[in-house]
Short mmCIF file of C-alpha atoms in Angstrom, two decimals:
data_model
loop_
_atom_site.label_atom_id
_atom_site.label_comp_id
_atom_site.label_asym_id
_atom_site.label_seq_id
_atom_site.Cartn_x
_atom_site.Cartn_y
_atom_site.Cartn_z
CA MET A 1 -3.49 70.61 -51.14
CA SER A 2 -1.13 68.58 -48.92
CA ILE A 3 1.54 69.80 -46.52
CA SER A 4 4.23 67.52 -45.13
CA LEU A 5 6.60 68.99 -42.56
CA SER A 6 7.74 65.71 -41.09
CA THR A 7 10.92 65.83 -38.96
CA ALA A 8 10.83 69.64 -38.97
CA ASN A 9 10.62 71.81 -35.85
CA ILE A 10 7.11 73.27 -35.63
CA THR A 11 5.76 76.01 -33.37
CA SER A 12 2.19 76.02 -32.11
CA ASP A 13 1.44 79.46 -33.59
CA LEU A 14 2.08 78.40 -37.20
CA ASP A 15 -0.04 80.31 -39.73
CA PHE A 16 -2.13 77.51 -41.19
CA PRO A 17 -3.99 77.91 -44.51
CA SER A 18 -7.60 76.83 -44.15
CA TYR A 19 -7.68 75.24 -47.61
CA VAL A 20 -5.12 72.51 -46.77
CA GLY A 21 -6.56 68.99 -47.06
CA SER A 22 -3.73 66.77 -45.81
CA LEU A 23 -1.25 67.63 -43.06
CA SER A 24 1.68 65.51 -41.91
CA LEU A 25 3.72 66.66 -38.90
CA ARG A 26 5.22 63.27 -38.25
CA GLY A 27 8.35 63.30 -36.07
CA CYS A 28 8.59 67.08 -35.57
CA ASN A 29 9.34 66.99 -31.81
CA ILE A 30 5.99 68.66 -31.04
CA THR A 31 5.15 68.69 -27.32
CA GLU A 32 1.67 70.30 -27.42
CA PHE A 33 -1.35 69.57 -29.56
CA PRO A 34 -1.15 72.11 -32.47
CA LYS A 35 -3.98 74.59 -32.00
CA PHE A 36 -3.69 75.97 -35.52
CA ILE A 37 -5.20 72.73 -36.86
CA ARG A 38 -8.53 73.99 -35.52
CA ASN A 39 -8.75 76.26 -38.56
CA GLY A 40 -8.46 73.38 -41.01
CA ARG A 41 -12.00 73.34 -42.30
CA ASN A 42 -10.95 71.25 -45.30
CA LEU A 43 -8.60 68.86 -43.49
CA PHE A 44 -9.36 65.23 -44.22
CA SER A 45 -6.03 63.75 -43.08
CA ILE A 46 -3.90 64.55 -39.99
CA ASP A 47 -0.71 62.74 -39.06
CA LEU A 48 0.87 63.82 -35.75
CA SER A 49 2.59 60.52 -35.02
CA ASN A 50 6.04 60.06 -33.51
CA ASN A 51 6.09 63.29 -31.54
CA LYS A 52 6.17 64.13 -27.83
CA ILE A 53 2.65 65.51 -27.44
CA LYS A 54 1.31 65.31 -23.89
CA GLY A 55 -2.03 66.02 -22.26
CA GLN A 56 -5.51 65.82 -23.77
CA VAL A 57 -6.88 65.41 -27.25
CA PRO A 58 -9.01 68.55 -27.82
CA ASP A 59 -12.74 68.08 -28.37
CA TRP A 60 -12.76 70.27 -31.48
CA LEU A 61 -10.64 67.73 -33.38
CA TRP A 62 -13.54 65.35 -33.98
CA ARG A 63 -15.76 68.22 -35.17
CA LEU A 64 -13.60 69.10 -38.16
CA PRO A 65 -16.20 68.57 -40.91
CA GLU A 66 -14.02 66.77 -43.50
CA LEU A 67 -11.75 64.83 -41.17
CA SER A 68 -11.35 61.19 -42.18
CA PHE A 69 -7.87 59.98 -41.22
CA VAL A 70 -6.30 60.65 -37.76
CA ASN A 71 -2.91 59.32 -36.70
CA LEU A 72 -1.85 60.28 -33.16
CA SER A 73 0.29 57.23 -32.51
CA ASN A 74 3.56 57.17 -30.58
CA ASN A 75 3.04 60.23 -28.38
CA SER A 76 2.35 60.75 -24.67
CA LEU A 77 -1.34 61.68 -24.84
CA SER A 78 -3.34 60.65 -21.78
CA GLY A 79 -7.00 61.69 -22.25
CA PHE A 80 -9.71 63.23 -24.41
CA ASN A 81 -10.82 66.42 -22.66
CA GLY A 82 -14.54 65.98 -23.23
CA SER A 83 -14.08 64.83 -26.82
CA LEU A 84 -15.96 61.58 -26.33
CA ASN A 85 -19.00 62.80 -28.23
CA VAL A 86 -18.46 62.55 -31.97
CA PRO A 87 -21.02 64.28 -34.22
CA PRO A 88 -23.31 61.88 -36.09
CA GLU A 89 -22.25 63.42 -39.40
CA SER A 90 -18.59 62.59 -38.74
CA GLN A 91 -16.61 61.34 -41.74
CA ILE A 92 -13.87 59.68 -39.66
CA SER A 93 -12.79 56.35 -41.16
CA SER A 94 -9.37 55.66 -39.59
CA VAL A 95 -8.05 56.39 -36.08
CA ASP A 96 -4.64 55.36 -34.74
CA LEU A 97 -4.16 56.04 -31.00
CA SER A 98 -1.58 53.33 -30.38
CA LEU A 99 1.56 53.81 -28.29
CA ASN A 100 0.30 56.59 -26.04
CA ALA A 101 -0.57 56.89 -22.34
CA PHE A 102 -4.37 56.92 -22.58
CA GLN A 103 -6.14 55.88 -19.39
CA GLY A 104 -9.67 55.16 -18.30
CA PRO A 105 -12.53 53.80 -20.41
CA LEU A 106 -11.93 52.94 -24.03
CA PHE A 107 -12.87 55.66 -26.49
CA ILE A 108 -13.86 54.71 -30.04
CA PRO A 109 -15.37 57.38 -32.33
CA SER A 110 -18.92 56.35 -33.18
CA SER A 111 -18.64 57.06 -36.87
CA LYS A 112 -20.56 54.88 -39.29
CA TYR A 113 -17.63 55.20 -41.68
CA LEU A 114 -14.99 53.94 -39.24
CA ASN A 115 -12.90 51.20 -40.91
CA TYR A 116 -9.73 51.10 -38.80
CA PHE A 117 -9.31 51.64 -35.07
CA LEU A 118 -5.90 51.05 -33.51
CA GLY A 119 -5.74 51.60 -29.74
CA SER A 120 -2.98 49.23 -28.74
CA LYS A 121 -0.25 49.80 -26.15
CA ASN A 122 -2.08 52.20 -23.87
CA ASN A 123 -3.67 51.85 -20.44
CA PHE A 124 -7.34 51.68 -21.35
CA THR A 125 -9.33 50.04 -18.55
CA GLY A 126 -12.84 48.71 -18.01
CA GLU A 127 -14.89 46.55 -20.33
CA ILE A 128 -15.08 46.65 -24.11
CA PRO A 129 -17.99 49.03 -24.78
CA LEU A 130 -21.03 47.49 -26.43
CA SER A 131 -21.28 50.54 -28.70
CA ILE A 132 -18.43 49.04 -30.71
CA CYS A 133 -20.83 46.46 -32.10
CA GLY A 134 -22.72 49.16 -33.99
CA LEU A 135 -19.72 50.12 -36.12
CA SER A 136 -20.92 48.28 -39.18
CA SER A 137 -17.96 49.28 -41.39
CA LEU A 138 -15.17 48.31 -39.00
CA GLN A 139 -12.52 46.13 -40.64
CA ILE A 140 -9.52 46.33 -38.28
CA LEU A 141 -9.87 46.50 -34.49
CA ASP A 142 -6.68 46.40 -32.43
CA LEU A 143 -7.12 46.82 -28.66
CA SER A 144 -4.05 44.82 -27.69
CA ASN A 145 -1.72 45.57 -24.79
CA ASN A 146 -4.14 47.42 -22.53
CA ASN A 147 -5.85 46.61 -19.21
CA LEU A 148 -9.32 45.82 -20.50
CA ASN A 149 -11.32 43.35 -18.43
CA GLY A 150 -14.65 41.57 -18.47
CA SER A 151 -15.82 39.20 -21.20
CA ILE A 152 -15.66 39.42 -24.96
CA PRO A 153 -19.03 40.89 -26.07
CA ARG A 154 -21.24 38.42 -27.92
CA CYS A 155 -22.54 41.28 -30.00
CA LEU A 156 -19.21 41.26 -31.86
CA GLU A 157 -20.89 38.58 -33.95
CA THR A 158 -22.52 41.41 -35.87
CA LEU A 159 -19.11 42.72 -36.88
CA VAL A 160 -17.47 39.39 -37.71
CA MET A 161 -20.44 38.47 -39.87
CA SER A 162 -20.26 41.69 -41.83
CA SER A 163 -16.96 43.52 -42.18
CA LEU A 164 -14.38 42.65 -39.51
CA SER A 165 -11.18 41.21 -40.95
CA TYR A 166 -8.73 41.71 -38.11
CA LEU A 167 -9.47 41.39 -34.38
CA ASN A 168 -6.60 41.77 -31.91
CA LEU A 169 -7.39 41.65 -28.18
CA ARG A 170 -3.98 40.35 -27.11
CA ASN A 171 -2.51 41.03 -23.65
CA ASN A 172 -5.45 42.31 -21.68
CA ARG A 173 -7.36 40.91 -18.70
CA LEU A 174 -10.33 39.52 -20.55
CA SER A 175 -12.00 36.54 -18.89
CA GLY A 176 -14.73 34.00 -19.54
CA ILE A 177 -15.03 31.97 -22.73
CA LEU A 178 -14.36 32.78 -26.33
CA PRO A 179 -17.99 33.03 -27.48
CA GLU A 180 -19.50 31.13 -30.39
CA ILE A 181 -19.73 34.13 -32.70
CA PHE A 182 -17.88 32.93 -35.80
CA GLN A 183 -20.51 30.93 -37.68
CA ASN A 184 -20.50 33.16 -40.74
CA ALA A 185 -17.27 35.11 -40.21
CA LYS A 186 -16.24 34.80 -43.83
CA SER A 187 -14.23 38.02 -43.85
CA LEU A 188 -12.25 37.37 -40.65
CA MET A 189 -8.58 36.83 -41.52
CA SER A 190 -6.87 37.22 -38.14
CA LEU A 191 -8.00 36.50 -34.58
CA ASP A 192 -5.62 37.11 -31.66
CA VAL A 193 -6.93 36.74 -28.10
CA SER A 194 -3.65 35.57 -26.56
CA GLN A 195 -2.34 36.58 -23.12
CA ASN A 196 -5.70 36.94 -21.44
CA ARG A 197 -7.66 34.87 -18.90
CA LEU A 198 -9.96 33.01 -21.26
CA LYS A 199 -11.01 29.45 -20.50
CA GLY A 200 -13.18 26.63 -21.77
CA LYS A 201 -13.09 25.01 -25.18
CA MET A 202 -12.23 26.30 -28.61
CA PRO A 203 -15.41 27.52 -30.34
CA ALA A 204 -16.70 25.02 -32.88
CA SER A 205 -17.98 27.97 -34.90
CA LEU A 206 -14.38 28.81 -35.90
CA VAL A 207 -14.84 26.41 -38.80
CA GLY A 208 -16.96 29.17 -40.35
CA CYS A 209 -13.91 31.44 -40.70
CA SER A 210 -13.08 30.29 -44.21
CA ALA A 211 -10.66 33.21 -44.79
CA LEU A 212 -8.82 32.84 -41.46
CA GLN A 213 -5.04 33.04 -41.79
CA VAL A 214 -3.96 33.70 -38.17
CA LEU A 215 -5.37 32.12 -35.01
CA ASN A 216 -3.61 32.91 -31.74
CA VAL A 217 -5.12 31.81 -28.41
CA GLY A 218 -1.83 31.40 -26.55
CA SER A 219 -1.28 32.09 -22.83
CA ASN A 220 -4.82 31.53 -21.59
CA THR A 221 -6.39 28.59 -19.75
CA PHE A 222 -8.23 26.85 -22.61
CA ASN A 223 -8.90 23.21 -21.70
CA ASP A 224 -9.49 21.16 -24.82
CA MET A 225 -8.07 18.63 -27.26
CA PHE A 226 -6.09 19.66 -30.32
CA PRO A 227 -8.60 21.46 -32.62
CA PHE A 228 -8.51 19.04 -35.55
CA HIS A 229 -11.99 20.23 -36.46
CA LEU A 230 -10.32 23.35 -37.84
CA ASN A 231 -8.44 21.42 -40.53
CA SER A 232 -10.97 22.67 -43.04
CA LEU A 233 -9.41 26.15 -42.77
CA GLN A 234 -7.48 25.92 -46.00
CA LYS A 235 -5.89 29.38 -45.63
CA LEU A 236 -4.66 29.10 -42.04
CA GLN A 237 -0.97 30.04 -41.86
CA VAL A 238 -0.42 30.66 -38.13
CA LEU A 239 -1.77 28.51 -35.28
CA VAL A 240 -0.67 29.34 -31.72
CA LEU A 241 -1.99 27.34 -28.75
CA ARG A 242 0.98 28.04 -26.49
CA SER A 243 0.69 27.88 -22.66
CA ASN A 244 -2.82 26.56 -22.17
CA LYS A 245 -4.29 23.30 -20.91
CA PHE A 246 -4.66 21.55 -24.24
CA ARG A 247 -4.13 17.80 -24.04
CA GLY A 248 -4.21 14.58 -26.00
CA LYS A 249 -2.29 13.57 -29.11
CA LEU A 250 -1.08 15.73 -31.96
CA HIS A 251 -2.46 13.42 -34.63
CA ASN A 252 -5.67 11.63 -35.44
CA ALA A 253 -6.38 8.00 -34.68
CA ASP A 254 -4.91 6.87 -38.01
CA GLY A 255 -1.70 8.78 -37.29
CA VAL A 256 -1.97 10.97 -40.38
CA TRP A 257 -1.72 14.74 -40.36
CA PHE A 258 -4.08 16.33 -42.82
CA GLY A 259 -5.57 19.74 -43.42
CA PHE A 260 -3.85 23.08 -42.78
CA PRO A 261 -2.03 22.98 -46.13
CA GLN A 262 -0.82 26.59 -45.78
CA LEU A 263 0.41 26.31 -42.19
CA LYS A 264 3.75 28.11 -41.73
CA ILE A 265 3.87 28.68 -37.96
CA ILE A 266 2.58 26.28 -35.32
CA ASP A 267 3.24 26.77 -31.61
CA VAL A 268 1.64 24.25 -29.24
CA SER A 269 4.31 24.53 -26.55
CA TYR A 270 3.69 24.15 -22.80
CA ASN A 271 0.48 22.18 -22.88
CA GLY A 272 -0.36 18.59 -22.02
CA PHE A 273 0.12 16.91 -25.40
CA PHE A 274 1.52 13.38 -25.21
CA GLY A 275 2.21 10.28 -27.27
CA THR A 276 4.52 9.61 -30.19
CA LEU A 277 4.74 11.32 -33.57
CA PRO A 278 4.34 8.85 -36.47
CA SER A 279 7.28 8.50 -38.86
CA LEU A 280 5.40 10.24 -41.70
CA TYR A 281 3.99 12.94 -39.44
CA PHE A 282 5.38 15.87 -41.46
CA LEU A 283 4.60 14.40 -44.87
CA ASN A 284 1.70 16.72 -45.74
CA TRP A 285 3.09 19.99 -44.36
CA THR A 286 3.27 21.43 -47.85
CA ALA A 287 3.76 25.13 -47.00
CA MET A 288 6.95 24.31 -45.07
CA SER A 289 8.16 21.81 -47.64
CA SER A 290 8.41 24.08 -50.66
CA LYS A 291 8.71 27.77 -51.27
CA SER A 292 5.43 29.42 -52.08
CA ASP A 293 5.09 32.15 -54.67
CA ASP A 294 2.28 33.68 -52.63
CA ASN A 295 4.20 34.93 -49.58
CA MET A 296 3.24 38.58 -49.68
CA GLU A 297 1.50 39.91 -46.61
CA PRO A 298 -2.18 40.69 -47.28
CA GLU A 299 -3.11 44.30 -47.80
CA TYR A 300 -5.50 44.23 -44.85
CA MET A 301 -2.50 43.79 -42.56
CA GLN A 302 -1.46 47.37 -43.25
CA SER A 303 -3.27 50.41 -41.95
CA PRO A 304 -3.58 53.53 -44.11
CA SER A 305 -0.68 55.01 -42.13
CA ARG A 306 1.57 52.39 -43.77
CA ASN A 307 3.51 51.93 -40.55
CA TYR A 308 1.43 49.19 -38.94
CA TYR A 309 1.82 45.54 -39.72
CA PHE A 310 0.45 42.33 -38.33
CA SER A 311 2.67 41.09 -35.50
CA LEU A 312 3.01 37.97 -33.39
CA VAL A 313 4.85 37.16 -30.16
CA LEU A 314 7.08 34.14 -30.78
CA ILE A 315 9.87 32.36 -28.96
CA SER A 316 12.63 32.70 -31.53
CA LYS A 317 16.19 31.52 -30.89
CA GLY A 318 15.46 31.23 -27.20
CA VAL A 319 14.10 34.75 -26.82
CA SER A 320 10.49 35.94 -26.61
CA MET A 321 9.95 38.76 -29.06
CA GLU A 322 7.24 40.52 -30.99
CA MET A 323 7.77 40.11 -34.71
CA GLU A 324 6.18 42.06 -37.52
CA ARG A 325 5.39 40.89 -41.05
CA ILE A 326 6.06 37.29 -40.04
CA LEU A 327 3.90 35.85 -42.82
CA THR A 328 6.45 36.94 -45.38
CA ILE A 329 9.57 35.40 -43.84
CA TYR A 330 8.94 32.99 -40.95
CA THR A 331 8.26 29.30 -40.70
CA ALA A 332 8.39 27.77 -37.24
CA ILE A 333 7.46 24.62 -35.30
CA ASP A 334 7.42 24.75 -31.49
CA PHE A 335 6.37 21.54 -29.72
CA SER A 336 8.38 22.24 -26.55
CA GLY A 337 7.19 21.78 -22.98
CA ASN A 338 4.88 18.81 -23.54
CA GLN A 339 5.05 15.06 -22.86
CA LEU A 340 5.86 13.84 -26.33
CA GLN A 341 7.95 10.69 -26.56
CA GLY A 342 9.45 8.27 -29.03
CA PRO A 343 11.78 9.26 -31.86
CA ILE A 344 11.62 12.56 -33.71
CA PRO A 345 10.22 11.61 -37.15
CA ASP A 346 12.70 11.49 -40.03
CA SER A 347 10.04 13.18 -42.15
CA VAL A 348 10.97 16.47 -40.47
CA GLY A 349 13.69 16.61 -43.10
CA LEU A 350 11.02 17.33 -45.72
CA LEU A 351 10.39 20.81 -44.29
CA LYS A 352 13.01 22.58 -46.38
CA GLU A 353 11.62 26.06 -45.69
CA LEU A 354 11.63 25.63 -41.90
CA ARG A 355 13.54 28.29 -39.95
CA ILE A 356 12.80 27.48 -36.29
CA LEU A 357 12.44 24.00 -34.78
CA ASN A 358 11.92 23.61 -31.02
CA MET A 359 11.32 20.14 -29.59
CA SER A 360 12.82 20.83 -26.16
CA ASN A 361 11.43 19.78 -22.75
CA ASN A 362 9.76 16.57 -23.84
CA ALA A 363 10.64 12.88 -23.51
CA PHE A 364 11.87 12.19 -27.04
CA THR A 365 14.17 9.19 -27.40
CA GLY A 366 16.13 7.68 -30.26
CA HIS A 367 18.69 9.54 -32.34
CA ILE A 368 18.79 13.02 -33.83
CA PRO A 369 17.40 12.57 -37.38
CA SER A 370 20.16 12.87 -39.94
CA SER A 371 17.49 14.21 -42.31
CA LEU A 372 17.76 17.55 -40.46
CA ALA A 373 20.74 18.19 -42.73
CA ASN A 374 18.21 18.86 -45.51
CA LEU A 375 16.86 21.94 -43.70
CA THR A 376 19.17 24.44 -45.33
CA ASN A 377 17.13 27.42 -44.09
CA LEU A 378 17.11 26.34 -40.45
CA GLU A 379 18.22 29.14 -38.11
CA SER A 380 17.36 27.77 -34.65
CA LEU A 381 17.39 24.15 -33.43
CA ASP A 382 16.48 23.30 -29.83
CA LEU A 383 16.38 19.63 -28.79
CA SER A 384 17.39 20.18 -25.16
CA GLN A 385 15.88 18.47 -22.09
CA ASN A 386 14.97 15.17 -23.75
CA LYS A 387 16.34 11.60 -23.69
CA ILE A 388 17.93 11.60 -27.12
CA SER A 389 20.93 9.31 -27.51
CA GLY A 390 23.61 8.57 -30.07
CA GLU A 391 25.85 11.04 -31.87
CA ILE A 392 25.05 14.43 -33.35
CA PRO A 393 24.89 13.72 -37.11
CA PRO A 394 28.11 15.12 -38.67
CA ALA A 395 26.10 16.28 -41.69
CA LEU A 396 24.49 18.99 -39.54
CA GLY A 397 27.81 20.80 -39.71
CA THR A 398 26.92 21.83 -43.26
CA LEU A 399 23.93 23.92 -42.11
CA SER A 400 25.52 27.34 -42.49
CA SER A 401 22.29 29.18 -41.66
CA LEU A 402 22.14 27.79 -38.10
CA GLU A 403 22.61 30.52 -35.51
CA VAL A 404 21.30 28.89 -32.32
CA ILE A 405 21.80 25.24 -31.38
CA ASN A 406 20.85 23.64 -28.06
CA VAL A 407 21.17 19.89 -27.45
CA SER A 408 21.89 20.10 -23.73
CA HIS A 409 20.63 17.59 -21.14
CA ASN A 410 20.25 14.53 -23.31
CA GLN A 411 22.24 11.29 -23.58
CA LEU A 412 24.41 12.20 -26.55
CA VAL A 413 27.86 10.75 -27.13
CA GLY A 414 30.78 11.32 -29.45
CA SER A 415 32.04 14.52 -31.03
CA ILE A 416 30.13 17.59 -32.10
CA PRO A 417 30.14 18.41 -35.85
CA GLN A 418 33.05 20.41 -37.22
CA GLY A 419 30.96 23.30 -38.60
CA THR A 420 31.81 26.73 -37.24
CA GLN A 421 28.17 27.26 -36.23
CA PHE A 422 28.53 24.41 -33.73
CA GLN A 423 31.82 25.66 -32.36
CA ARG A 424 30.63 29.21 -31.72
CA GLN A 425 27.81 28.12 -29.41
CA ASN A 426 27.97 28.63 -25.67
CA CYS A 427 29.12 25.72 -23.55
CA SER A 428 25.60 25.52 -22.08
CA SER A 429 24.34 24.27 -25.46
CA TYR A 430 26.09 20.92 -24.84
CA GLU A 431 26.08 20.50 -21.06
CA GLY A 432 24.33 17.55 -19.47
CA ASN A 433 25.71 15.08 -22.04
CA PRO A 434 28.57 13.29 -20.25
CA GLY A 435 29.30 11.19 -23.34
CA LEU A 436 30.11 14.15 -25.58
CA ASN A 437 33.84 14.52 -26.15
CA GLY A 438 36.40 15.16 -28.82
CA PRO A 439 38.72 18.02 -29.80
CA SER A 440 35.91 20.14 -31.23
CA LEU A 441 34.03 20.09 -27.94
CA LYS A 442 37.24 20.85 -26.05
CA ASP A 443 37.59 24.04 -28.10
CA VAL A 444 34.05 25.11 -27.26
CA CYS A 445 33.82 23.88 -23.68
CA ARG A 446 37.16 24.34 -21.96
CA ASP A 447 35.77 22.93 -18.73
CA ILE A 448 34.93 19.59 -20.31
CA LYS A 449 38.19 17.62 -20.54
CA VAL A 450 38.79 15.00 -23.19
CA PRO A 451 39.75 11.72 -21.49
CA THR A 452 43.27 10.52 -22.52
CA PRO A 453 45.09 7.37 -21.26
CA PRO A 454 48.11 8.15 -19.01
CA GLN A 455 51.59 7.57 -20.53
CA PRO A 456 53.97 5.00 -18.83
CA GLU A 457 56.69 7.59 -18.18
CA LEU A 458 54.17 9.91 -16.59
CA MET A 459 52.86 7.08 -14.47
CA GLU A 460 56.39 6.26 -13.18
CA THR A 461 57.10 9.91 -12.41
CA LYS A 462 53.78 10.20 -10.67
CA GLU A 463 54.57 7.08 -8.57
CA GLU A 464 57.98 8.47 -7.61
CA GLU A 465 56.40 11.78 -6.64
CA GLU A 466 53.80 9.95 -4.59
CA GLU A 467 56.54 7.90 -2.81
CA GLU A 468 58.57 11.03 -2.10
CA SER A 469 55.51 12.81 -0.82
CA PHE A 470 54.74 9.81 1.37
CA SER A 471 58.28 9.86 2.87
CA TRP A 472 57.96 13.52 3.79
CA VAL A 473 54.56 12.88 5.28
CA ALA A 474 55.89 9.97 7.32
CA ALA A 475 58.81 12.03 8.56
CA GLY A 476 56.46 14.79 9.45
CA LEU A 477 54.23 12.42 11.33
CA GLY A 478 57.24 11.10 13.29
CA PHE A 479 58.64 14.54 14.00
CA ALA A 480 55.41 16.17 15.06
CA PRO A 481 54.86 14.26 18.37
CA GLY A 482 58.43 15.06 19.51
CA VAL A 483 57.94 18.72 18.90
CA VAL A 484 54.66 18.71 20.75
CA PHE A 485 56.19 16.79 23.72
CA GLY A 486 59.11 19.22 23.93
CA LEU A 487 56.84 22.22 23.90
CA VAL A 488 54.65 20.79 26.65
CA MET A 489 57.63 19.97 28.90
CA GLY A 490 59.13 23.39 28.31
CA TYR A 491 55.89 25.04 29.26
CA ILE A 492 55.73 23.01 32.49
CA MET A 493 59.31 23.87 33.45
CA VAL A 494 58.84 27.57 32.80
CA SER A 495 55.64 27.58 34.82
CA TYR A 496 57.37 25.79 37.72
CA LYS A 497 60.35 28.19 37.75
CA HIS A 498 58.06 31.19 37.64
CA GLU A 499 56.08 29.89 40.61
CA TRP A 500 59.27 29.14 42.59
CA PHE A 501 60.71 32.60 41.79
CA MET A 502 57.58 34.36 42.95
CA LYS A 503 57.57 32.44 46.22
CA PHE A 504 61.26 33.08 46.88
CA PHE A 505 61.03 36.75 45.92
CA GLY A 506 58.02 37.18 48.14
CA ARG A 507 59.80 35.74 51.21
CA SER A 508 62.90 37.90 50.67
CA LYS A 509 60.77 40.96 50.45
CA GLN A 510 59.05 40.13 53.73
CA ARG A 511 62.44 39.73 55.57
CA THR A 512 63.66 43.07 54.29
CA THR A 513 60.55 44.80 55.56
CA ARG A 514 60.92 43.32 59.06
CA ASN A 515 64.58 44.40 59.36
CA HIS A 516 63.64 47.96 58.60
#
């Protein structure tokens, strides 16, 4: 029997039938852990998510004999009250502790049936416990957004070789290298170790992750060349190398891009990549060139609670944000913050499914490719901080899907396109291009004046006004010294009379005193 009282107001002394198997108290404004659950001898599923529960998780919870699914996410729980010891006979297979206030060492129930453990967005500290490597059934492990430190345990190789499909260690304080533990990781679909303190080179063993769809190592200090050795990963859809120390060129010696046929999101921004991009650079980017029928997010991306999806932090439309279910809707290229030069390849116009294109903060030259007009799904275009010259192609005005445009600080000239999406941008989107002009720009940027030749009548009037102004100035200059001279002489005379008066008055006063 199942009971769902979600969004209802529940009291802690509720009379709870012991025969209930599934209980959902999601979003009921509960502030204390319900003690009546202790009587649920047949409970196999408990959902207490989205409440206001504070304090400790009671130790008796993990001893409920049939308990399999536990969702305590999105509360204010802070500890475990001695509940760190889970009975060996435990049936627990799924635990969601995310979005709480847990502190101290990481707690993971040592159940041999555990498939899903979600502990993200807490304040767990210390190292990743080695006991985690003995969880032979674990498929999803999300420890992101905590304060875990130390190195990534090499014993995780046991998990990635057996059952682990999803590993998220994002935004912690993990250090050291990313170990060579992926030789036979044929079930691993997503690996996210971004926003840590990892260094060294990309593991060569990643080529063994034949099912890998998401690889995110952004915001670390990896020091390596572009990982072309991973081009054998035929299912890779997301590759993020952002904010590291990667260097070199973004293409092989022959200038051809190959491999990664399913790539939908690539972010290599803020590294040390340099060189030019060949004219046919985007020729083989098939997943961004045509709409795929297979764009449903894999089932493994969802936890049994059905409210957890794979997410990725992206710079979208100039804003850093965490996006969920990106594999179903997003295609993005971010090459910003490198040392790329030469023209932007015309072949970029082949990427008809592209939504975000960021080439800013490089040294690109040449013109803006007119082929960009083919990108009818493009929502954000950033070409700022380059050396691009020429006019903005008028055909870009037909891109009705564009929401954010930034071409500032280049060498552009002429008018901006007439499309409303160009005219509703902020003035900052066009600044730093002295050659941009025209009525359309005047409407957007009131402070940028359109140069117009002066009319003859206006010139004559202006000359007359200047002559008249000069006459007044000359008169003023002639009059001013006279005024100053008069004032000085007046001051001298007044001072002299005052001195004479005081002397005369003083003598008269002395005579009067003597007579008396």
